[in-house]
Coordinates of C-alpha atoms and ligand atoms in Angstrom, one line a residue:
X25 CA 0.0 0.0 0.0
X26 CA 2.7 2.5 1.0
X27 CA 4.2 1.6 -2.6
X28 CA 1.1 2.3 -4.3
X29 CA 0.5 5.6 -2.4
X30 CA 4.3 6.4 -3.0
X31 CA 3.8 6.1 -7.0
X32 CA 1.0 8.0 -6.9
X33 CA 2.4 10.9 -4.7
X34 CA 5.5 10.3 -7.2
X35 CA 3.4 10.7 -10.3
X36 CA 2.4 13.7 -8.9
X37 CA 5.3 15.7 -8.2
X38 CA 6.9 14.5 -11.6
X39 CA 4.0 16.1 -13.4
X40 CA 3.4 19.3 -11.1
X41 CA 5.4 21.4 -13.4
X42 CA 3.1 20.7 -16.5
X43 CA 0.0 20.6 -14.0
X44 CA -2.4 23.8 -14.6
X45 CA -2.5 25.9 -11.2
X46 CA -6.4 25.7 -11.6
X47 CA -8.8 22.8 -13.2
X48 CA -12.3 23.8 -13.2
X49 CA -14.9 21.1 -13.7
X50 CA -18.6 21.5 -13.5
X51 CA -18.5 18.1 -11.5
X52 CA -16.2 19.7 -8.7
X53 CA -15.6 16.3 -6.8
X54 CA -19.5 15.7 -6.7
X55 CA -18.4 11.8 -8.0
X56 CA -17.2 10.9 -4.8
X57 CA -20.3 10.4 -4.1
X58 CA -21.0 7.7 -6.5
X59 CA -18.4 5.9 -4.1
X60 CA -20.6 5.4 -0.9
X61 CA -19.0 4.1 2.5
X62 CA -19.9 0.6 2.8
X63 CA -19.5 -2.4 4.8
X64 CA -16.9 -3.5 2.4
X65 CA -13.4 -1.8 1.8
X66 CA -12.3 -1.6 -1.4
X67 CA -8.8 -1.5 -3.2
X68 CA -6.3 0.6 -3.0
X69 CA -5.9 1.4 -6.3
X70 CA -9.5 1.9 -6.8
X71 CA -9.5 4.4 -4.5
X72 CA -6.5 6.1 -5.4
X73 CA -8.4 6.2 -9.1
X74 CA -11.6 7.8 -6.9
X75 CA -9.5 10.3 -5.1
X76 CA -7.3 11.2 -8.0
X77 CA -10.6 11.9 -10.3
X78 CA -12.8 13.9 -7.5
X79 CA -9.9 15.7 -5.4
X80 CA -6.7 15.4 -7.2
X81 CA -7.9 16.8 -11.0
X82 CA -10.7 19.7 -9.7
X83 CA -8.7 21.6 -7.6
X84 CA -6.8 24.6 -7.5
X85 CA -3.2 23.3 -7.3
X86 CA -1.7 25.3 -3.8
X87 CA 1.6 23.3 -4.3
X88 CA 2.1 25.0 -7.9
X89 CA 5.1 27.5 -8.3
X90 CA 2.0 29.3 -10.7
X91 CA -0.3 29.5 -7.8
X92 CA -0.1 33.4 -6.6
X93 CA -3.8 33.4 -5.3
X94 CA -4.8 34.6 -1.7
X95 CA -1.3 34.0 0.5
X96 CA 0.3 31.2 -1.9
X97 CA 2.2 29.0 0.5
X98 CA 3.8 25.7 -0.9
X99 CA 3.7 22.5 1.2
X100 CA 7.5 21.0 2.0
X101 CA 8.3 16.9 1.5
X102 CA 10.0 17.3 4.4
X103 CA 6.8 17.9 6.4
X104 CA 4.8 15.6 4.7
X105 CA 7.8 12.7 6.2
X106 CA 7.2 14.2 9.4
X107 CA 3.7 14.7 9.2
X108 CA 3.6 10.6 8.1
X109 CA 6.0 9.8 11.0
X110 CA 3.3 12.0 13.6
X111 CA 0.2 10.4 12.3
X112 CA 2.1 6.3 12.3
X113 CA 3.2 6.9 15.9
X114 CA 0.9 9.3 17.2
X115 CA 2.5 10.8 20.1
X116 CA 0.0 12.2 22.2
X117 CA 1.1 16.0 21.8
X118 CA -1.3 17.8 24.3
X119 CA 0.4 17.0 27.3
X120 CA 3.4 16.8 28.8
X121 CA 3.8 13.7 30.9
X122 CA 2.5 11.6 28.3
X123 CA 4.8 12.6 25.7
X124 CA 7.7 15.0 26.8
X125 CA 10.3 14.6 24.1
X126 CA 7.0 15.7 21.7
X127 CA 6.0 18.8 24.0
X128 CA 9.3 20.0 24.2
X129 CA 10.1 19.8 19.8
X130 CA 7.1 22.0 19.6
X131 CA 8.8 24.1 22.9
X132 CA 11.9 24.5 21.2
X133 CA 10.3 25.6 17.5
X134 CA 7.9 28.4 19.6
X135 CA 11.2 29.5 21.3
X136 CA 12.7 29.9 17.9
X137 CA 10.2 32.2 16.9
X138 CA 10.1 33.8 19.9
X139 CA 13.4 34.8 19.5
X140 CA 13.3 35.1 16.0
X141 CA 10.6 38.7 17.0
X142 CA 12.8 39.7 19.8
X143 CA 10.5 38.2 23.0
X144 CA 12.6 36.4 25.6
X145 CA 12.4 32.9 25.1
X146 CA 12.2 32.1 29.2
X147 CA 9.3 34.2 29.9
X148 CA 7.4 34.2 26.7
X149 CA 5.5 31.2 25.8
X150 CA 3.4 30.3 22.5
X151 CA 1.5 27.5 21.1
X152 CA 1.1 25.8 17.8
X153 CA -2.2 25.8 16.5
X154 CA -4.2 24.6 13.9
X155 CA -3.8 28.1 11.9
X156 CA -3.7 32.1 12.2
X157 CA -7.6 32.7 13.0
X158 CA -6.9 29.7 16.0
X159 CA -3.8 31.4 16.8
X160 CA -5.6 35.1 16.4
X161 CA -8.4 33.3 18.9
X162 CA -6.0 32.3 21.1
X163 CA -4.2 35.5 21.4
X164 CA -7.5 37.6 21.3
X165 CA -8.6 35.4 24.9
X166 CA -5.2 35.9 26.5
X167 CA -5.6 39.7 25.7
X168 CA -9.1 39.8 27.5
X169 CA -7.8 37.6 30.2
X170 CA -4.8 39.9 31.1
X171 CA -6.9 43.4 30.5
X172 CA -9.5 41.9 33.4
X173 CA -12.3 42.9 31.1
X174 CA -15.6 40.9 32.2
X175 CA -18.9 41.4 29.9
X176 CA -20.6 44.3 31.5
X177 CA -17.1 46.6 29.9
X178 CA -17.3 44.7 26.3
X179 CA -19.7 47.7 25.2
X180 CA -16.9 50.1 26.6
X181 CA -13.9 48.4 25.4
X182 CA -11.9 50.1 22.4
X183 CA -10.2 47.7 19.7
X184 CA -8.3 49.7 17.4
X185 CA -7.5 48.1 13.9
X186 CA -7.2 49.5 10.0
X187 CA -9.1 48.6 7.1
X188 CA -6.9 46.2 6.4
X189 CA -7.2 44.2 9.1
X190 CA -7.3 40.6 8.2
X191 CA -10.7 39.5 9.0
X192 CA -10.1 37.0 11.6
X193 CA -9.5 39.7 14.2
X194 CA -12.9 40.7 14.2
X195 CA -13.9 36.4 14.2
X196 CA -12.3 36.1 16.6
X197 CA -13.4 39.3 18.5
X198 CA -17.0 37.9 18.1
X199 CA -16.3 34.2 18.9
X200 CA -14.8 35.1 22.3
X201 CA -18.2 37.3 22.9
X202 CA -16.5 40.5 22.5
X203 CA -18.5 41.6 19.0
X204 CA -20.2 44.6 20.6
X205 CA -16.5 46.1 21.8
X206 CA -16.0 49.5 19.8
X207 CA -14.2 48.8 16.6
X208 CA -12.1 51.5 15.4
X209 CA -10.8 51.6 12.1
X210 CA -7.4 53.8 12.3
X211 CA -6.7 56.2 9.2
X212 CA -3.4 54.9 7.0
X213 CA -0.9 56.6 5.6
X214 CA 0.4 57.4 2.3
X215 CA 1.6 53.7 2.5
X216 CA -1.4 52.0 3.5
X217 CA 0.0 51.8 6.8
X218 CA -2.0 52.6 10.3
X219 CA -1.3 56.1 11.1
X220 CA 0.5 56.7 15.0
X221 CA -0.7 60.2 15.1
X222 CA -4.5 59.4 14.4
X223 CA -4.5 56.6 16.9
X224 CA -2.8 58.6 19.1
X225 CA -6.0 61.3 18.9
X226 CA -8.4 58.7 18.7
X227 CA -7.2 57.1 22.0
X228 CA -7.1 60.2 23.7
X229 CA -10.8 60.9 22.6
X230 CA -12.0 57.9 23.6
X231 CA -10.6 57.8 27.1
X232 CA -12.1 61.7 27.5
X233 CA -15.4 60.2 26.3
X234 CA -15.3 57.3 29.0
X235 CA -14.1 54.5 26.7
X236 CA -11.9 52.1 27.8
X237 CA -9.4 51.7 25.0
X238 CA -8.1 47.9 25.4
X239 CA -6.7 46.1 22.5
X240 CA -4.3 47.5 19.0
X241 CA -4.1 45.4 16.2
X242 CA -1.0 45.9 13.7
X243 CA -0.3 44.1 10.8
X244 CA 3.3 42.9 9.8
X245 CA 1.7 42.3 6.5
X246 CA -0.9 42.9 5.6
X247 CA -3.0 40.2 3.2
X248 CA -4.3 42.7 0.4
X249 CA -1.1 44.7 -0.4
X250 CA 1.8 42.9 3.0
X251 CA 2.6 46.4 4.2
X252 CA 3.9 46.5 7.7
X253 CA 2.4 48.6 10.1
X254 CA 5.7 51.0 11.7
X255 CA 5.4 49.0 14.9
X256 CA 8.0 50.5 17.2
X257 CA 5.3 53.7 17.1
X258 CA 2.5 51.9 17.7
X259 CA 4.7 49.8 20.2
X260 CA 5.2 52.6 22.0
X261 CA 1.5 54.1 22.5
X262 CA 0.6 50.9 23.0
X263 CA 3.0 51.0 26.0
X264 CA 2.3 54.7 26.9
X265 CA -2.0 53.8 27.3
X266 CA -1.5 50.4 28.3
X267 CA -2.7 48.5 25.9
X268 CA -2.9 45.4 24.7
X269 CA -0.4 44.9 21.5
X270 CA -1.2 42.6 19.0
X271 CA 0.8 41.9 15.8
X272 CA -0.6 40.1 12.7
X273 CA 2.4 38.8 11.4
X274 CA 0.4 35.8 10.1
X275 CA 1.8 36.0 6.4
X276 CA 4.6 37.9 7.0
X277 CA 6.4 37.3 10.0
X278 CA 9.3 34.7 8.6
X279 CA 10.4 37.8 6.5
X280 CA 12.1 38.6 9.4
X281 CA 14.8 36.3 8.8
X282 CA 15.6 38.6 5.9
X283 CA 18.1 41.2 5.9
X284 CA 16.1 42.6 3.5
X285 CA 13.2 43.7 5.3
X286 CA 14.0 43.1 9.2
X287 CA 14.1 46.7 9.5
X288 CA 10.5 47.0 9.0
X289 CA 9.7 44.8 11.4
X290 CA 11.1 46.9 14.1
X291 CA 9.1 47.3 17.1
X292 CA 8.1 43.8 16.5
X293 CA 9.6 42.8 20.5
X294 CA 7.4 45.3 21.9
X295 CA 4.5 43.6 21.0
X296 CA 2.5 41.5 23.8
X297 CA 1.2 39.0 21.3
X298 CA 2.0 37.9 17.5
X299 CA 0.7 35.2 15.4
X300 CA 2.9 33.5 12.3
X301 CA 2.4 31.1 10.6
X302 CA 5.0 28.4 9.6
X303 CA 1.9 27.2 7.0
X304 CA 3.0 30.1 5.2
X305 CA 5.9 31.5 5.2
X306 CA 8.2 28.3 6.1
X307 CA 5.8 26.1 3.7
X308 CA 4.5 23.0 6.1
X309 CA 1.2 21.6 4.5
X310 CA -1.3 23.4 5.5
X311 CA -2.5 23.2 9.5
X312 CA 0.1 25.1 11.2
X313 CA -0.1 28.8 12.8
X314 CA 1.7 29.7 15.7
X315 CA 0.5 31.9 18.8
X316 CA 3.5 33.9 20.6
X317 CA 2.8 35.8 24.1
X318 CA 5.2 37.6 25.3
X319 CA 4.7 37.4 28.9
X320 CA 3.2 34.0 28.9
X321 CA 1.8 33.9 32.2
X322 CA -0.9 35.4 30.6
X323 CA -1.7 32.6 27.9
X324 CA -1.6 30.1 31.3
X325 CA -3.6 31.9 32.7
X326 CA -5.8 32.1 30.8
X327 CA -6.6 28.7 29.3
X328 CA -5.5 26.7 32.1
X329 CA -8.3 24.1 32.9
X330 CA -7.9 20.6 34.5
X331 CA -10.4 17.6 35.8
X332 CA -10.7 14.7 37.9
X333 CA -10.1 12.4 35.1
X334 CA -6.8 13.9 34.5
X335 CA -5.4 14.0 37.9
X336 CA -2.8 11.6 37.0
X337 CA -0.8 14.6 34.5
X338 CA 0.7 15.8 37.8
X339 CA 3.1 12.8 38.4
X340 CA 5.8 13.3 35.7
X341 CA 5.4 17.8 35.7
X342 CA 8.5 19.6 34.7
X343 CA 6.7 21.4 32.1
X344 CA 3.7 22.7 31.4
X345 CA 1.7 21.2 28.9
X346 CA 0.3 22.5 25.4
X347 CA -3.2 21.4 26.9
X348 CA -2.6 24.1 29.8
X349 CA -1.9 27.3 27.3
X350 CA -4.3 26.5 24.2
X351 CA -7.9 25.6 23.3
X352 CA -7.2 22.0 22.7
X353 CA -7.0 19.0 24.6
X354 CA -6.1 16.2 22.2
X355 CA -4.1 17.3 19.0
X356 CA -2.1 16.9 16.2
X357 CA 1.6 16.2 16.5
X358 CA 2.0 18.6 14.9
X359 CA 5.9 19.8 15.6
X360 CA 7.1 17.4 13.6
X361 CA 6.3 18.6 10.1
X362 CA 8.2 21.5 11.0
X363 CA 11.2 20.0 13.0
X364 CA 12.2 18.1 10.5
X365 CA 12.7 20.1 8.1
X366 CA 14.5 22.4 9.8
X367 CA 16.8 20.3 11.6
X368 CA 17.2 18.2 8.2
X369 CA 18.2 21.3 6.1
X370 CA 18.9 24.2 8.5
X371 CA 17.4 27.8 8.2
X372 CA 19.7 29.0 5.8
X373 CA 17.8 27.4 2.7
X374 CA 13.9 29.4 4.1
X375 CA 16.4 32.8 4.1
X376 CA 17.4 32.5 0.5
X377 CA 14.1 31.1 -0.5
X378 CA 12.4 33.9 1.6
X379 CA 14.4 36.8 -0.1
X380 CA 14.5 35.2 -3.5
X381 CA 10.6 36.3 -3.1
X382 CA 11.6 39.3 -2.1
X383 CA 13.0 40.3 -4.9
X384 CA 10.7 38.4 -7.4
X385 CA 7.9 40.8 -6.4
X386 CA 9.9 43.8 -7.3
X387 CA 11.3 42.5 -10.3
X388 CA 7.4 41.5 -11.0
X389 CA 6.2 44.9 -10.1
X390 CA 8.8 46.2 -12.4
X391 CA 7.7 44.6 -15.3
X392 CA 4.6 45.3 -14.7
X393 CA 5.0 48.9 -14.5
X394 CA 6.8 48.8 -17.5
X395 CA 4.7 47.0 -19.6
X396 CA 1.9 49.7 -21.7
X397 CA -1.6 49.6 -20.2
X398 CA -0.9 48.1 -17.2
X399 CA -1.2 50.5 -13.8
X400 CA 0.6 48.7 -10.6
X401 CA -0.2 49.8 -6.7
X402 CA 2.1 50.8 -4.8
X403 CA 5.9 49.4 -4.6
X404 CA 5.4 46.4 -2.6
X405 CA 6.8 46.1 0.6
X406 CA 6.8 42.2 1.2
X407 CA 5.5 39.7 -1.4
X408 CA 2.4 40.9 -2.4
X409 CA 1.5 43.3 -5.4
X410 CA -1.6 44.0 -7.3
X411 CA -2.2 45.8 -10.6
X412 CA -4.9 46.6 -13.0
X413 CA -5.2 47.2 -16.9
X414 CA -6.6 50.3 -17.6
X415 CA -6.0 51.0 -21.5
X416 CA -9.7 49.7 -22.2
X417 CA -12.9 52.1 -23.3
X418 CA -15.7 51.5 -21.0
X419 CA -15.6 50.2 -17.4
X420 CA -12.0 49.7 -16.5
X421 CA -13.2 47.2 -13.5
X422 CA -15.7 45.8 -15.3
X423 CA -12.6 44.4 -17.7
X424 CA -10.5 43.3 -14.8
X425 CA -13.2 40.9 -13.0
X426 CA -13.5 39.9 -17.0
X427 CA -9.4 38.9 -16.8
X428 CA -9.8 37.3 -13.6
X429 CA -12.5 35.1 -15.1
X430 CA -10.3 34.6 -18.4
X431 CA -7.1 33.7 -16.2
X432 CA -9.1 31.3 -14.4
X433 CA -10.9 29.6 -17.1
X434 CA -7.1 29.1 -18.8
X435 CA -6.0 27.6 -15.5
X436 CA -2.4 28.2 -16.3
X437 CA -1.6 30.4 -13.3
X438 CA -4.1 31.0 -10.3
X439 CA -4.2 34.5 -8.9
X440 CA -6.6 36.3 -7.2
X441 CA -8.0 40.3 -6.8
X442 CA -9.1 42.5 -4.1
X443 CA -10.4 46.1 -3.4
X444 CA -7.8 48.8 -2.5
X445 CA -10.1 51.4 -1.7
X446 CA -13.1 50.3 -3.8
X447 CA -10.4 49.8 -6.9
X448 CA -10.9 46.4 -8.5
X449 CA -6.9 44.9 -8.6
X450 CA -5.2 41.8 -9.4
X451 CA -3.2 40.5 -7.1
X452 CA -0.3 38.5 -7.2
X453 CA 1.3 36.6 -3.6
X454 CA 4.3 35.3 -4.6
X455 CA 5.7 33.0 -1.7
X456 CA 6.0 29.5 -3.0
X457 CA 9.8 27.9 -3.2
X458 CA 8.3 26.5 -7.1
X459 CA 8.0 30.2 -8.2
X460 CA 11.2 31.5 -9.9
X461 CA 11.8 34.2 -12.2
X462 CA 11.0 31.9 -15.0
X463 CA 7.8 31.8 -13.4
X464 CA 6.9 35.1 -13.3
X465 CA 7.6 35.6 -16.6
X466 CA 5.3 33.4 -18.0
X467 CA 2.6 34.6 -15.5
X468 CA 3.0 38.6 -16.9
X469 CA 3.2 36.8 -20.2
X470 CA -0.5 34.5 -19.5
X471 CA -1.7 37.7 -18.4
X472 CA -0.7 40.0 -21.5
X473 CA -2.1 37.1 -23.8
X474 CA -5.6 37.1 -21.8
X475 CA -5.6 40.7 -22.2
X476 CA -5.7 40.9 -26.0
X477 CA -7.5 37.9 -26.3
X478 CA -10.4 39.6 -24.0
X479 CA -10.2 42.8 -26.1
X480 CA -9.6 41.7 -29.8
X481 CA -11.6 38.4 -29.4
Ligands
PLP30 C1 -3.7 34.0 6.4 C2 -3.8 35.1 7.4 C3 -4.5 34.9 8.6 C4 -5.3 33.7 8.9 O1 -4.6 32.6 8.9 P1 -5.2 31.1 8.6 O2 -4.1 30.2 8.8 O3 -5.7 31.2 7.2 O4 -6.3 30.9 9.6 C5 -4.5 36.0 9.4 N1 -3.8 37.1 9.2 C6 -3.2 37.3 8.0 C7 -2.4 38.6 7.8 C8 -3.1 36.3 7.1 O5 -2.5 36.5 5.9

């Protein structure tokens, strides 16, 4: 069986540089149910010719160099090994006496990151979950917790964020009850960043009005356009009013490790909570987002929990346990998908890969500036750009949702758009290790062809 799966997962891989980044069927997997569960197993052959005609071939393709939709990651062989090694042996990863060696790989990767935004390791203390709205969740809780807000203040309680917030700040905001706190969207800059000076104002308003200004969300990338908020400003009023600080560096955290960028990422260690996550920028499959808390007495605190039927956990304690500091009780294994990569081929190889991005996206926005008819947003910061064609009569967004339909009905590259100020724009997120300069000029060149074809068809 493992040889049959291994040929398949073979096949794939061999082929993934011909496969289209996006196959569209008007099926969309809906044979699968043909297949029924039954009493009676089946081959597996026949069901890897089931999964491979439902999953495999209707899919966008995430693990594609020419995918550059939403925030492309790439999922590593390396973690799938690990990931196959967690799931045969299943080390129970929520706690600590049951499996310590396994609680203290996923210790020693959240102290990496810890250090890696400037928190010390010894008093900070972090969790791996699921992904960043878990992570945002479990970050959003601990900054509730350590504020002492209780219900009858949510209607008072000021959460300061920008318009381009991702939207699991305000999911999570709701899930944890706190969807009637005031939600203030901060002005931004010229550079789409939030502006220090209008938060500043706005705090002091709403403390003269009563409020009770609580939580500040910055972004250290943000998902439309991966600008970083100037953090060591916002640090610092954060600081100055007591707030809680919360950084989204959910997509673009790992940039850190870039000397490239690290500068804008100062202010980072002033922070009292950031999310990354390794499903992104250090390309584990997905199911991986980490929650960092800088003074993590406050994440014990506030998800400790035990019960009768666990009374045993106390015998072997040296540590505490995932279960104490998250949501979950029973989880994933899920350090080693991440482990072993890292210990099998060191951090230098995510550094290169990391700035190679880097520089793609200028060398994409470039082009793209330089090509006739084609207007780019501004220079891009991280990995992300976006751009519009605007040498069209009639509706110029109109002919850009049109191009978006064209690209994905060619299926050659996947990218996706978004509003920057009510401005229909294409977006391109170029993260994957597949993508290389190769691949970005046959993506500017899919998307010139689509162009004529949409306007001399
Ligand atoms: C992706 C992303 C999230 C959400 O993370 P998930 O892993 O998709 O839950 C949060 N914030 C930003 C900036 C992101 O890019």
């Amino acid at each position: 069986m493992l040889g049959e799966v291994n040929d398949y997962t073979e096949r794939f891989l061999e082929t993934l540089p011909d496969r289209p980044a996006f196959n569209f069927t008007e099926d969309m997997g809906a044979g699968l149910y043909d297949s029924p569960i039954t009493e009676e197993g089946m081959d597996i052959g026949e069901i890897l010719r089931i999964y491979k005609e439902n999953v495999d071939d209707q899919a966008l393709c995430a693990v594609s160099g020419k995918f550059f939709g939403y925030i492309a990651p790439c999922s590593m062989y390396y973690s799938a090994l690990g990931d196959y090694m967690a799931a045969v042996m299943d080390e129970y990863a929520g706690e600590f006496s049951s499996s310590p060696g396994a609680v203290r790989m996923e210790y020693q990767l959240l102290d990496w990151m810890a250090e890696l935004v400037g928190y010390h390791a010894g008093t900070a203390k972090g969790v791996l979950a699921s992904g960043g709205s878990i992570a945002t969740l479990t970050c959003i809780v601990t900054a509730r917790e350590a504020h002492g807000l209780n219900a009858e203040e949510y209607p008072r309680a000021v959460v300061y964020h920008t318009r381009f917030t991702h939207h699991c700040v305000a999911k999570s905001l709701h899930i944890a009850g706190l969807g009637g706190c005031v939600m203030r969207a901060v002005p931004t800059d010229a550079d789409f960043r939030m502006d220090p000076d209008a938060l500043a104002e706005m705090i002091r308003n709403d403390r003269a009005a009563g409020l009770e200004p609580w939580l500040v969300v910055s972004s250290a990338g943000t998902t439309d356009l991966g600008n970083v908020d100037e953090l060591d400003r916002i640090g610092a009023l954060a600081r100055e009013h007591e707030l809680w600080f919360h950084v989204d560096a959910a997509y673009g955290g790992f940039f850190i490790l870039c000397d490239l960028v690290r500068h804008r990422f100062r202010g980072i260690e002033m922070s009292d909570s950031v999310v990354m996550n390794p499903h992104k920028g250090l390309h584990t499959p997905f199911g991986l987002g980490a929650a960092l808390i800088r003074d993590g007495e406050h994440l014990y605190r506030s998800h400790y929990y035990t019960a009768d039927y666990l009374q045993d956990r106390a015998f072997h304690r040296q540590e505490l346990s995932p279960a104490d500091v998250s949501p979950e009780l029973t989880r994933h294994f899920r350090a080693l998908r991440l482990w072993l990569p890292l210990k099998l081929i060191g951090v230098a190889p995510f550094r290169a890969m990391l700035s190679e991005k880097l520089l793609l996206t200028r060398y994409a926005w470039q082009r793209l500036q330089s090509t006739p008819g084609f207007e780019v947003g501004p220079e891009p910061e991280l990995s992300i750009l976006v751009f519009r064609y605007i040498d069209v009569d009639g509706d110029v967004d109109e002919f850009n949702r049109k191009l978006v339909e064209a690209l994905r009905r060619d299926g050659t590259i996947f990218l996706t758009s978004t509003l920057i100020d009510n401005v229909y724009m294409l977006r391109l997120s170029i993260l994957s290790y597949r993508t290389h300069i190769d691949t970005i000029d046959l993506a500017i060149d899919v998307i010139r062809r689509e162009v004529e074809k949409l306007k001399n068809p």
